CSV table of C-alpha atoms and ligand atoms in Angstrom, one decimal:
chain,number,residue,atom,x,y,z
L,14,UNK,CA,43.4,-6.2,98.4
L,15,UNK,CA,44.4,-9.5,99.8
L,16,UNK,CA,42.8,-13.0,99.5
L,17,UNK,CA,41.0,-13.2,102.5
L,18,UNK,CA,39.6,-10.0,101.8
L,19,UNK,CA,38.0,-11.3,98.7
L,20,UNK,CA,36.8,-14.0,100.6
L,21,UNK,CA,35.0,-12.1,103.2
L,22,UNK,CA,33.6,-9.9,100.2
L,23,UNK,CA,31.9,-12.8,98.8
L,24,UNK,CA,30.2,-13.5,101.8
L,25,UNK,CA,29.0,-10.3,102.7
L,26,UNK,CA,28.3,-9.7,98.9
L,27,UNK,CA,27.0,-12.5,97.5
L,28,UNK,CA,27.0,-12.5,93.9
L,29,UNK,CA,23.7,-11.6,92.3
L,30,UNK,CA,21.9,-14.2,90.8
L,31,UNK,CA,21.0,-12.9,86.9
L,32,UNK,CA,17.1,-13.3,86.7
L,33,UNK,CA,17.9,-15.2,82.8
L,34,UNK,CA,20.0,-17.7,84.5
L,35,UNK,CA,21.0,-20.6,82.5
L,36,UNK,CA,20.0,-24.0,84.6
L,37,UNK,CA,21.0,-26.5,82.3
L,38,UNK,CA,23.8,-29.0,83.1
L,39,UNK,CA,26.7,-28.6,81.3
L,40,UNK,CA,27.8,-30.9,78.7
L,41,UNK,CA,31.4,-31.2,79.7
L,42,UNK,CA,29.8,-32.7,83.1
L,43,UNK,CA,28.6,-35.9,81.7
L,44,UNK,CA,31.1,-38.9,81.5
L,45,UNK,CA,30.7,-40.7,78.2
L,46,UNK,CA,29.2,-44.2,80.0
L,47,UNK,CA,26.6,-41.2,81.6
L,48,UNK,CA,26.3,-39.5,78.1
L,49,UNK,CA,25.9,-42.9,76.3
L,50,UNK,CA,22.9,-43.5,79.0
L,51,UNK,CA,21.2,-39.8,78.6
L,52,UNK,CA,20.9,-40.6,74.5
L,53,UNK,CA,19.6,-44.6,75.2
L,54,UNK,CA,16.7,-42.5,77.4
L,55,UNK,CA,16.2,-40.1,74.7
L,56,UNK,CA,15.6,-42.0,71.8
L,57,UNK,CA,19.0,-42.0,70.2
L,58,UNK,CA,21.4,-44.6,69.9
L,59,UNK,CA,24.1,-44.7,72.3
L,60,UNK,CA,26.6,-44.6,69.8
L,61,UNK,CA,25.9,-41.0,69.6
L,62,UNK,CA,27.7,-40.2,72.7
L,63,UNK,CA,31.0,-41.0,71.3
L,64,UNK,CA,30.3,-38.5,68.3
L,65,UNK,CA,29.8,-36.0,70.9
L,66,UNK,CA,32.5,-36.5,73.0
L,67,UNK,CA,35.1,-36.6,69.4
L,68,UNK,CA,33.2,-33.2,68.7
L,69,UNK,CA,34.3,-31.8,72.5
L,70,UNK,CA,37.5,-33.3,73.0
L,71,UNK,CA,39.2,-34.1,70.0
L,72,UNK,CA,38.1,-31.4,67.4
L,73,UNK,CA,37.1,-29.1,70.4
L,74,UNK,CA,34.1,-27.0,69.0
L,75,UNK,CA,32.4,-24.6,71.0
L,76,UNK,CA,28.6,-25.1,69.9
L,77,UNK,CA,26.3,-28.2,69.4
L,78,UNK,CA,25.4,-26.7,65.4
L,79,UNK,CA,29.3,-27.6,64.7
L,80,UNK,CA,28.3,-31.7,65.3
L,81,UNK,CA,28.2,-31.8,62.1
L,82,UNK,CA,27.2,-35.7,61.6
L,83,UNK,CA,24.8,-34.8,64.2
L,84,UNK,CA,21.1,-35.1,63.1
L,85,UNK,CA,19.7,-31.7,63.7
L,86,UNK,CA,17.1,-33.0,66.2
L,87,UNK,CA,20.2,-34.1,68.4
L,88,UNK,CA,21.5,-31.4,67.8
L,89,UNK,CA,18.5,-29.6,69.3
L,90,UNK,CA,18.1,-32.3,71.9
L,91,UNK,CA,21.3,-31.3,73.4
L,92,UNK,CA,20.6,-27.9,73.2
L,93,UNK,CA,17.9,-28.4,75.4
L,94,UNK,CA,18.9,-30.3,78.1
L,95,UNK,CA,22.7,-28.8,78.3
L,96,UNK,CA,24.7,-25.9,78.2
L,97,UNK,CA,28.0,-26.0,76.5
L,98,UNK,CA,30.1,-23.9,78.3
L,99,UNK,CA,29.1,-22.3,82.1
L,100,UNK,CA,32.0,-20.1,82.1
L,101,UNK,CA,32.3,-16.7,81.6
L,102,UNK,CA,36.1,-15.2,81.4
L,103,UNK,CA,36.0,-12.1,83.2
L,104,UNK,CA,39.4,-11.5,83.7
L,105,UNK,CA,42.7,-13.1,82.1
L,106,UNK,CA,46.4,-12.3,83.3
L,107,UNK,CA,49.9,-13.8,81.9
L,108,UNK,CA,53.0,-13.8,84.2
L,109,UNK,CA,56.7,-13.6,82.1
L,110,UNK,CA,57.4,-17.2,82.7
L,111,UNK,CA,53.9,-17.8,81.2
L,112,UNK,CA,51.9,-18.5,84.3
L,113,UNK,CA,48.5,-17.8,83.0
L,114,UNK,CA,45.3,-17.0,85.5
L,115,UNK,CA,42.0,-16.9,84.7
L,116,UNK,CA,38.9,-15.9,86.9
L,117,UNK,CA,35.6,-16.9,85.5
L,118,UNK,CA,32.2,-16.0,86.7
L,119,UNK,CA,30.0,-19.2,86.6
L,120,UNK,CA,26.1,-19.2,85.9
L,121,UNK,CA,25.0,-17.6,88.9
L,122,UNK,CA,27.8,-15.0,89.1
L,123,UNK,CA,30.2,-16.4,92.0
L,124,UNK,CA,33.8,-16.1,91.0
L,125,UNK,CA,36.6,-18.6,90.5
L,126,UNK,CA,40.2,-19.2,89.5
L,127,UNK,CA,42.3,-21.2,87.1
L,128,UNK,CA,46.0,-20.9,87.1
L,129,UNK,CA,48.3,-23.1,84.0
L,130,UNK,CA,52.0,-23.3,84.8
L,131,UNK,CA,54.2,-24.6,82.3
L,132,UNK,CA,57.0,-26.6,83.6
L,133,UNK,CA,59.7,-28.7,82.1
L,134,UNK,CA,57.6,-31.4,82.1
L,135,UNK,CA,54.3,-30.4,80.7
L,136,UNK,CA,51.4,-27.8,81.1
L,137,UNK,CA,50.2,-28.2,84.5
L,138,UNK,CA,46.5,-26.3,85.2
L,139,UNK,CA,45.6,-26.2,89.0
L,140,UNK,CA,41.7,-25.8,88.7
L,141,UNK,CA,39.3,-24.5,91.6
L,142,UNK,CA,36.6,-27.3,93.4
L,143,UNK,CA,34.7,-25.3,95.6
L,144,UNK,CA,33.7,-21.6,96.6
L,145,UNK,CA,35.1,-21.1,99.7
L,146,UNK,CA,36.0,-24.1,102.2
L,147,UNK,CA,34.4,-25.4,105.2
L,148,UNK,CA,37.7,-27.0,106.9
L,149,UNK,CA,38.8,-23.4,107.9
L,150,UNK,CA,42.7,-23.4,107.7
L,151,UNK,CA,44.2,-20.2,110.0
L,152,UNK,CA,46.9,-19.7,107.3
L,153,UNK,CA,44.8,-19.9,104.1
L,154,UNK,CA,42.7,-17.4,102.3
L,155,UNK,CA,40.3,-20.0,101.0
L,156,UNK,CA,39.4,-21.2,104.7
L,157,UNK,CA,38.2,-17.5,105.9
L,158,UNK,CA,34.9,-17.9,104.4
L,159,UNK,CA,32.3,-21.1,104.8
L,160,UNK,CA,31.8,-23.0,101.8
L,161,UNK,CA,29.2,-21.1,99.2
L,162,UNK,CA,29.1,-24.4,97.1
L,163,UNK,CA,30.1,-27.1,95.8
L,164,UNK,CA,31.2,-27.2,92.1
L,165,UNK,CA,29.7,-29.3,89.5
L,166,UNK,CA,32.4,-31.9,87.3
L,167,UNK,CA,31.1,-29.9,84.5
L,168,UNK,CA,32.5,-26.6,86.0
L,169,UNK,CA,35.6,-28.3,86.8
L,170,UNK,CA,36.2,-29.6,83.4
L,171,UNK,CA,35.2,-26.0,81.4
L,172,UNK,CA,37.6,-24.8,83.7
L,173,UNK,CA,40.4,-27.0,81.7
L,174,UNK,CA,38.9,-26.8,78.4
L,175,UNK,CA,38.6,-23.1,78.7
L,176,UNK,CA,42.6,-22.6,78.9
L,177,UNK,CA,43.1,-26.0,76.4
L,178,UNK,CA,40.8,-23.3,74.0
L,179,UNK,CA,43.0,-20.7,75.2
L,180,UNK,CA,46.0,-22.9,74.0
L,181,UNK,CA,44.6,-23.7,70.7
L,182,UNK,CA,43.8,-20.8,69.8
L,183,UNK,CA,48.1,-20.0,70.2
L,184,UNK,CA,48.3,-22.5,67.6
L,185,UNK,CA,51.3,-24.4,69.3
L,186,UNK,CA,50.0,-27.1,69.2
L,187,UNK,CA,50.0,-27.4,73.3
L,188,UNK,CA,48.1,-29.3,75.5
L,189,UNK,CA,47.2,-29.6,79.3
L,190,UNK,CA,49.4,-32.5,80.1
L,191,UNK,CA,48.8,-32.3,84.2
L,192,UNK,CA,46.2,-31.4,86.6
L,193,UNK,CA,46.0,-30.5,90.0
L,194,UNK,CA,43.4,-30.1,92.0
L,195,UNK,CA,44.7,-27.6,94.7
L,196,UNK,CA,42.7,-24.3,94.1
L,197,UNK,CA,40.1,-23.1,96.0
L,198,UNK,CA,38.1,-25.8,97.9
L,199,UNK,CA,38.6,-29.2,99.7
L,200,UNK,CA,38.6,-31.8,96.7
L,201,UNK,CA,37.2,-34.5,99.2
L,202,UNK,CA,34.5,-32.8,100.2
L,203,UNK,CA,33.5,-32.9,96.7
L,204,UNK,CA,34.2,-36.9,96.2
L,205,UNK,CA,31.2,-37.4,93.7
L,206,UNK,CA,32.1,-34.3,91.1
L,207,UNK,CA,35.8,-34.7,91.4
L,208,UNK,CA,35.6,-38.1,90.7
L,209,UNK,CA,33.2,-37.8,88.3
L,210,UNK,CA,35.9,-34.9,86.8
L,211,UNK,CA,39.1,-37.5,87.0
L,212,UNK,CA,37.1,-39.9,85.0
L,213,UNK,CA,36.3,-37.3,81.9
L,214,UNK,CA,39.4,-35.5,82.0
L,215,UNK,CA,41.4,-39.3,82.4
L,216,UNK,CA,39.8,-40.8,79.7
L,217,UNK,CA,41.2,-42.2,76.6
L,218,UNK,CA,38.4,-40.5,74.6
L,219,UNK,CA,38.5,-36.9,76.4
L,220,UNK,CA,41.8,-35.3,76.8
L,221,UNK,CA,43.5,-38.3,78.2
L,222,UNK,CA,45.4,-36.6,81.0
L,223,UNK,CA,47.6,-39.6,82.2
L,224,UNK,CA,46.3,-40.9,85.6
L,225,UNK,CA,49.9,-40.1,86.8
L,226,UNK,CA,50.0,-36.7,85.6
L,227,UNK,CA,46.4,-35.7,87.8
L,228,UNK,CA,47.3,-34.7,91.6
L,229,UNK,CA,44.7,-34.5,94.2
L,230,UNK,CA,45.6,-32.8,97.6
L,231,UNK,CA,43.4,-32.9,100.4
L,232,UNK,CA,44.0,-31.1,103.8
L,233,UNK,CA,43.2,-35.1,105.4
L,234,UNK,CA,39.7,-36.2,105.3
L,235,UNK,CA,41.2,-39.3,106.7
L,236,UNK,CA,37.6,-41.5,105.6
L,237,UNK,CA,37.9,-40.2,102.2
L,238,UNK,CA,41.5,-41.1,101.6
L,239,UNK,CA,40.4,-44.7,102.7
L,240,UNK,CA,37.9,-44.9,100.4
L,241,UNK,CA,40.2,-43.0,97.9
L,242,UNK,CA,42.2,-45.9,97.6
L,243,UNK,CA,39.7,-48.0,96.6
L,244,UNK,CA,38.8,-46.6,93.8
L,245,UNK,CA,39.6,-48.0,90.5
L,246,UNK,CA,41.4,-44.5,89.5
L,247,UNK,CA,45.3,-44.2,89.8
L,248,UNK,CA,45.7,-40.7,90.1
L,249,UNK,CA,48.8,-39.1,92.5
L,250,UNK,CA,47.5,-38.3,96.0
L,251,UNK,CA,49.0,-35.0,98.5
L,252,UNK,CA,48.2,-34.8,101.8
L,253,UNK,CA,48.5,-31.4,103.4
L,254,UNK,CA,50.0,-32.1,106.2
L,255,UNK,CA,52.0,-29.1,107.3
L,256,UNK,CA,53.1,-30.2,110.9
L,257,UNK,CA,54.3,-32.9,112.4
L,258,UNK,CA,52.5,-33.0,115.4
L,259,UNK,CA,48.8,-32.4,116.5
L,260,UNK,CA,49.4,-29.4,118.7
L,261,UNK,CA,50.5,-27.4,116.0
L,262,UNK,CA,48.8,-29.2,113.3
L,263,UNK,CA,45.7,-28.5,114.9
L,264,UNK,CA,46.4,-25.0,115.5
L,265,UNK,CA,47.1,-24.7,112.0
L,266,UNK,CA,44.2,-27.1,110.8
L,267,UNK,CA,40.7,-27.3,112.3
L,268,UNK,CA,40.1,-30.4,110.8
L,269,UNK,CA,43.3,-32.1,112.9
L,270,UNK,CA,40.6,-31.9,115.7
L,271,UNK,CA,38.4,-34.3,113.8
L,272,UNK,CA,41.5,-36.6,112.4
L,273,UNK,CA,44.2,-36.4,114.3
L,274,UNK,CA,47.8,-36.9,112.8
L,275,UNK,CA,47.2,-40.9,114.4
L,276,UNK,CA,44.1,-41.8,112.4
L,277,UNK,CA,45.6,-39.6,109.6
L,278,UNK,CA,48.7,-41.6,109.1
L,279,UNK,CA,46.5,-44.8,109.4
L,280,UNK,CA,44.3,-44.1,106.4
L,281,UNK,CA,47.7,-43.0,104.5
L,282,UNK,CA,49.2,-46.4,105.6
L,283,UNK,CA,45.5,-48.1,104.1
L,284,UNK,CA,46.2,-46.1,101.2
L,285,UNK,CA,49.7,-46.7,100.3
L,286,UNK,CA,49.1,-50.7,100.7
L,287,UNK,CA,46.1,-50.7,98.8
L,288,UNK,CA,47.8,-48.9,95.8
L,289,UNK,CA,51.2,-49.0,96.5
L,290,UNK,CA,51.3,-45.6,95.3
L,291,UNK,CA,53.6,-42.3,96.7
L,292,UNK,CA,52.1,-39.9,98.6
L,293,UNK,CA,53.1,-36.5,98.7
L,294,UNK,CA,53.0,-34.9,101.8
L,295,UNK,CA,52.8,-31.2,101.6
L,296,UNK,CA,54.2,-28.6,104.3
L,297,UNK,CA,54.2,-25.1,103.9
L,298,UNK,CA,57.0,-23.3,105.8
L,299,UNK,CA,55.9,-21.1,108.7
L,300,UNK,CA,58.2,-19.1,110.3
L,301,UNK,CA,58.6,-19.7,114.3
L,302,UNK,CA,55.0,-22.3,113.8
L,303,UNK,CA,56.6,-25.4,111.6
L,304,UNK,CA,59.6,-24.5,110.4
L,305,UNK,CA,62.2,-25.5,113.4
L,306,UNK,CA,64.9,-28.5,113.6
L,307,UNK,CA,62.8,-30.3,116.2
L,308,UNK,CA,59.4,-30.3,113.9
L,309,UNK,CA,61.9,-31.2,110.7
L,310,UNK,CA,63.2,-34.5,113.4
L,311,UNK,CA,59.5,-35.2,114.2
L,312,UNK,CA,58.5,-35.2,111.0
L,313,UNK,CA,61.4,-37.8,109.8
L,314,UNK,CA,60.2,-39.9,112.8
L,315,UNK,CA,56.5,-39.9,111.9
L,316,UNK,CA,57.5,-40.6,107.9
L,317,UNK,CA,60.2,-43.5,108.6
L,318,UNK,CA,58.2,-46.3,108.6
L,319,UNK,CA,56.6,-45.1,105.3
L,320,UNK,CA,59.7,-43.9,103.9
L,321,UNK,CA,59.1,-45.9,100.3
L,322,UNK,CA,56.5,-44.1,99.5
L,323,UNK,CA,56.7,-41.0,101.0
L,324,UNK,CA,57.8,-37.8,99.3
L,325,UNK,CA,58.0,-34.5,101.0
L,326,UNK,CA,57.3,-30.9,99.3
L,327,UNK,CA,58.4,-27.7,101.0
L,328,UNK,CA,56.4,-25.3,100.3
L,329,UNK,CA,57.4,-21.3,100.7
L,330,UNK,CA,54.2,-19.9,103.1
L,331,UNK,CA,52.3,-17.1,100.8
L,332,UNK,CA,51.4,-15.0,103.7
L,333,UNK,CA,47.7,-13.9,104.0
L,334,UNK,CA,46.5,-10.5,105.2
L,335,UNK,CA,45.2,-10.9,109.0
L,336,UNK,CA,46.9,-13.5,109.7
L,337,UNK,CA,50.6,-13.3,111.9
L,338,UNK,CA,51.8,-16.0,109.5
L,339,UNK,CA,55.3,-15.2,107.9
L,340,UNK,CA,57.4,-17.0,105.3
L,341,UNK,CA,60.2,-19.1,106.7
L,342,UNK,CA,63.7,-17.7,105.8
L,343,UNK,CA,65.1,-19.6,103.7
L,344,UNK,CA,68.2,-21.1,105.7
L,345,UNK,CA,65.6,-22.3,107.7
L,346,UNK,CA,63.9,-23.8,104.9
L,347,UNK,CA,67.3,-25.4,103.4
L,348,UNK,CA,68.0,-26.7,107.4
L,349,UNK,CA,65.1,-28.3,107.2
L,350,UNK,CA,65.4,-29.9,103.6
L,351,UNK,CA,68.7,-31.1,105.4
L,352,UNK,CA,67.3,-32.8,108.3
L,353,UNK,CA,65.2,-34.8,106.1
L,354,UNK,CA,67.5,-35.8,103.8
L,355,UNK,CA,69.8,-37.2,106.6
L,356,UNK,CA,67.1,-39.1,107.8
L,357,UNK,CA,66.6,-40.7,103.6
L,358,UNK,CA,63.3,-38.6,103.7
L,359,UNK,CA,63.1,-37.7,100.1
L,360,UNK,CA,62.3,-34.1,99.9
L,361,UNK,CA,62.3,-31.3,97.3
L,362,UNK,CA,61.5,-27.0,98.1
L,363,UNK,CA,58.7,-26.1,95.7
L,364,UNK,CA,59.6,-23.2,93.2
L,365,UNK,CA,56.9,-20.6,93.0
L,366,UNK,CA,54.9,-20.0,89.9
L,367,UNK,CA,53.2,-17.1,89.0
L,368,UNK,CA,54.2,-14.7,91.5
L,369,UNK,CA,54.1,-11.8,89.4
L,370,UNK,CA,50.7,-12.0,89.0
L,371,UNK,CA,50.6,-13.7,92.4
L,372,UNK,CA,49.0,-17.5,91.5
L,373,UNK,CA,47.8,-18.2,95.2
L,374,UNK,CA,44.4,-18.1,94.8
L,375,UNK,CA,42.1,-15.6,95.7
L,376,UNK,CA,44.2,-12.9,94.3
L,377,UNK,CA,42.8,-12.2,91.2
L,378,UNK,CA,39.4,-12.2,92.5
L,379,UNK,CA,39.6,-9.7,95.0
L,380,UNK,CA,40.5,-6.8,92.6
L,381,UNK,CA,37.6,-7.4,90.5
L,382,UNK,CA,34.9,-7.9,93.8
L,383,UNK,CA,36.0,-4.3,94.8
L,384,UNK,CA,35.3,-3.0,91.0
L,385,UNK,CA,31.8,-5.1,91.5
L,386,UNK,CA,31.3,-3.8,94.7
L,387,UNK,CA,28.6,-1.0,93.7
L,388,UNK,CA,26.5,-3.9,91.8
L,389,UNK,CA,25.6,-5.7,94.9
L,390,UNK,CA,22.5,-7.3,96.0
L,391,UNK,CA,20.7,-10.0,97.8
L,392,UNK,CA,21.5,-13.6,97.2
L,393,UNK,CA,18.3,-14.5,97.1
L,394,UNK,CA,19.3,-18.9,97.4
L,395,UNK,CA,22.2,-20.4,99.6
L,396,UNK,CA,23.8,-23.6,98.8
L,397,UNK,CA,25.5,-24.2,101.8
O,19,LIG,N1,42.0,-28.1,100.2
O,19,LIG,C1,43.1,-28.9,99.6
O,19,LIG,C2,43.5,-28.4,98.3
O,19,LIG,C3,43.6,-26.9,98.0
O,19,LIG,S1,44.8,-26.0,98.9
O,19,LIG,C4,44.3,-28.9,100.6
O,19,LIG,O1,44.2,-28.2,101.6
O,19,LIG,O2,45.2,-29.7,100.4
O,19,LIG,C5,46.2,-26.4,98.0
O,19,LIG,C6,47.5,-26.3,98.8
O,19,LIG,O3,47.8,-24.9,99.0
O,19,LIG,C7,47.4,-27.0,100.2
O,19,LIG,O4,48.6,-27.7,100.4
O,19,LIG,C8,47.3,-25.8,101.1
O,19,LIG,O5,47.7,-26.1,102.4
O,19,LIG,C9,48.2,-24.8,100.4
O,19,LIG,N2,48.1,-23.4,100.8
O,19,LIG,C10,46.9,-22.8,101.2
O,19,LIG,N3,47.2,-21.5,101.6
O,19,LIG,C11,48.5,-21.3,101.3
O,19,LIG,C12,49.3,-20.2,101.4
O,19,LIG,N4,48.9,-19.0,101.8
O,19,LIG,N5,50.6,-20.3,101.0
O,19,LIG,C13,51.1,-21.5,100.5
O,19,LIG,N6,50.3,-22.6,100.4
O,19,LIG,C14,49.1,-22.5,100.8
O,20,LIG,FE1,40.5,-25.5,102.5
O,20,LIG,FE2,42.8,-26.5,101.6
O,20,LIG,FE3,42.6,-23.9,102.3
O,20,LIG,FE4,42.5,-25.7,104.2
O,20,LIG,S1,44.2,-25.2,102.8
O,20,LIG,S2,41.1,-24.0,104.0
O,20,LIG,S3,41.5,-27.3,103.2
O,20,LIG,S4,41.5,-24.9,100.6
């Protein structure tokens, strides 16, 4: 079963709401000026706060009774309003070059993925923002189905500390070093809980991912990426941009209707003043769509004035069942790469990772929706 199967599974399945479900935020959620705030309404000093997050981070227990130099009625305090961990691992798989996937099934039973790669540089974990996504790319699995919600930050955090348990419990003493937010969902259309998630995961007193080792990629919410760049967050920005032009950019991308590659190219321009920060610009290879000597020349013309700061990722297509898209050959991949570089476009081809246990998301979850399949019920609530 393929990912866009999975996808329309979920929404002619939806997941079945457990009658017992736990409401409560979770913990990981809360940044620590936000956690410092919750105990100064409750009674407790905000001090407290940085206990907690030393007990989550640092030591990285799995319960509120291990806070040891907790009082017990913080303790229970926190028990009450918060839940530690709103992930349930439902299915766990481990490629040969150590690619590990997770799906977990969140508090009202919809399903999403985690993948950790290790390369050279560090453990990279790609975590998942959104069931489903509104902004409807033809070539992606993600896009076949609307949006069923939104994330919270404190699902997008377990997600990390789930696989930085998983590592701890290797005894390697090995850490998530990089994160990228380019699973399931369209991070900008998320701005408050991603944020909120670059914040805990960023700082120096939660697992103090580097700023420069955090990537967001967004398909080019050109508003967003404006006001991206005003934030007071350094973090690495992609842009998937995929074409050069706007006939096949929008063909490939609904949301090129709404922000052209014109007004796109603007708010990358804001951006890259602003910050003087790179800015990835990802393009997946289509065979016959994008892939051709003319798009590679188009797309050297549209990056030469932001050449400094421009970096450009080929990316191998993962083709998706019922879709015509195929994966470029790759001497047309390498003529490509080549047209670039002649025009002092920097430019790398992505390596795969994972494709044993095939990483592109969706994958995983559509095996275990067919084994679910008999369960089924009403969704009795829509978030959408
Ligand atoms: N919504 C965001 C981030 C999630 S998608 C975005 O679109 O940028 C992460 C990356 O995977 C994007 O660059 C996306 O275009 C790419 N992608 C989606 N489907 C793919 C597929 N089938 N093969 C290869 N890359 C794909
Ligand atoms: Fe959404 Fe990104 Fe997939 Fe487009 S590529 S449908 S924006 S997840």
């Amino acid at each position: 079963m393929k990912t866009d199967d999975i996808m329309r599974y979920q929404q002619q399945n939806p997941a079945v709401i457990p009658e017992n479900m736990d409401t409560r935020q979770s913990i990981y959620g809360l940044t620590r000026e936000g956690l410092e705030e919750w105990f100064a309404q409750h009674g407790e000093r905000p001090f407290r706060a940085h206990q907690v997050w030393d007990w989550l981070y640092r030591q990285r227990v799995q319960s509120f009774q291990e806070m040891t130099n907790l009082s017990e009625k913080a303790r229970e305090l926190l028990d009450e309003h918060f839940q530690f961990n709103p992930l349930e691992v439902v299915k766990f798989q481990k490629a040969e070059d150590g690619t590990v996937k997770y799906l977990f099934r969140m508090n009202d039973h919809l399903l999403i993925e985690t993948v950790l790669m290790y390369h050279e540089y560090g453990l990279s974990v790609c975590v998942t923002t959104q069931v489903g996504c509104n902004i409807g790319c033809t070539f992606c699995a993600s896009g076949l189905i609307r949006k069923q919600r939104d994330l919270t930050a404190g699902e997008i955090v377990a997600q990390i500390m789930q696989i930085q348990h998983y590592l701890d419990e290797q005894d390697k003493n090995e850490r998530v070093s990089h994160c990228v937010l380019m699973g399931i969902g369209e991070p900008f259309d998320n701005y408050d809980n991603i944020l909120d998630f670059i914040r805990i995961i960023n700082s120096d007193h939660g697992l103090a991912i580097g700023a420069r080792h955090i990537t967001v990629s967004t398909s080019g919410l050109a508003p967003k990426i404006r006001e991206f760049a005003d934030e007071d967050i350094q973090v690495n920005l992609a842009v998937s941009l995929h074409a050069p032009n706007n006939d096949v950019r929008t063909s490939m991308m609904r949301i090129n209707a709404k922000y052209p590659i014109e007004e796109l190219m603007d708010a990358i321009k804001y951006y890259m003043e602003t910050t003087n920060r790179r800015v990835t610009f990802e393009y997946i290879m289509i065979e016959g769509v994008n892939d051709q000597p003319e798009h590679a020349q188009q797309l050297s013309d549209l990056l030469a004035s932001k050449r400094r700061l421009s970096y450009v990722n080929l990316i191998p297509y993962n083709p998706v069942a019922g879709t015509n898209y195929q994966r470029s050959p790759a001497e047309n991949i390498q003529k490509f790469h080549q047209i670039l570089r002649d025009n002092k476009i920097t430019a790398t081809a992505r390596r795969e990772h994972g494709t044993e246990i095939d990483a592109a998301c969706g994958q995983l979850r559509s095996n275990e929706m067919k084994r679910q399949r008999h369960k089924r019920t009403i969704r009795p609530r829509s978030n959408v």
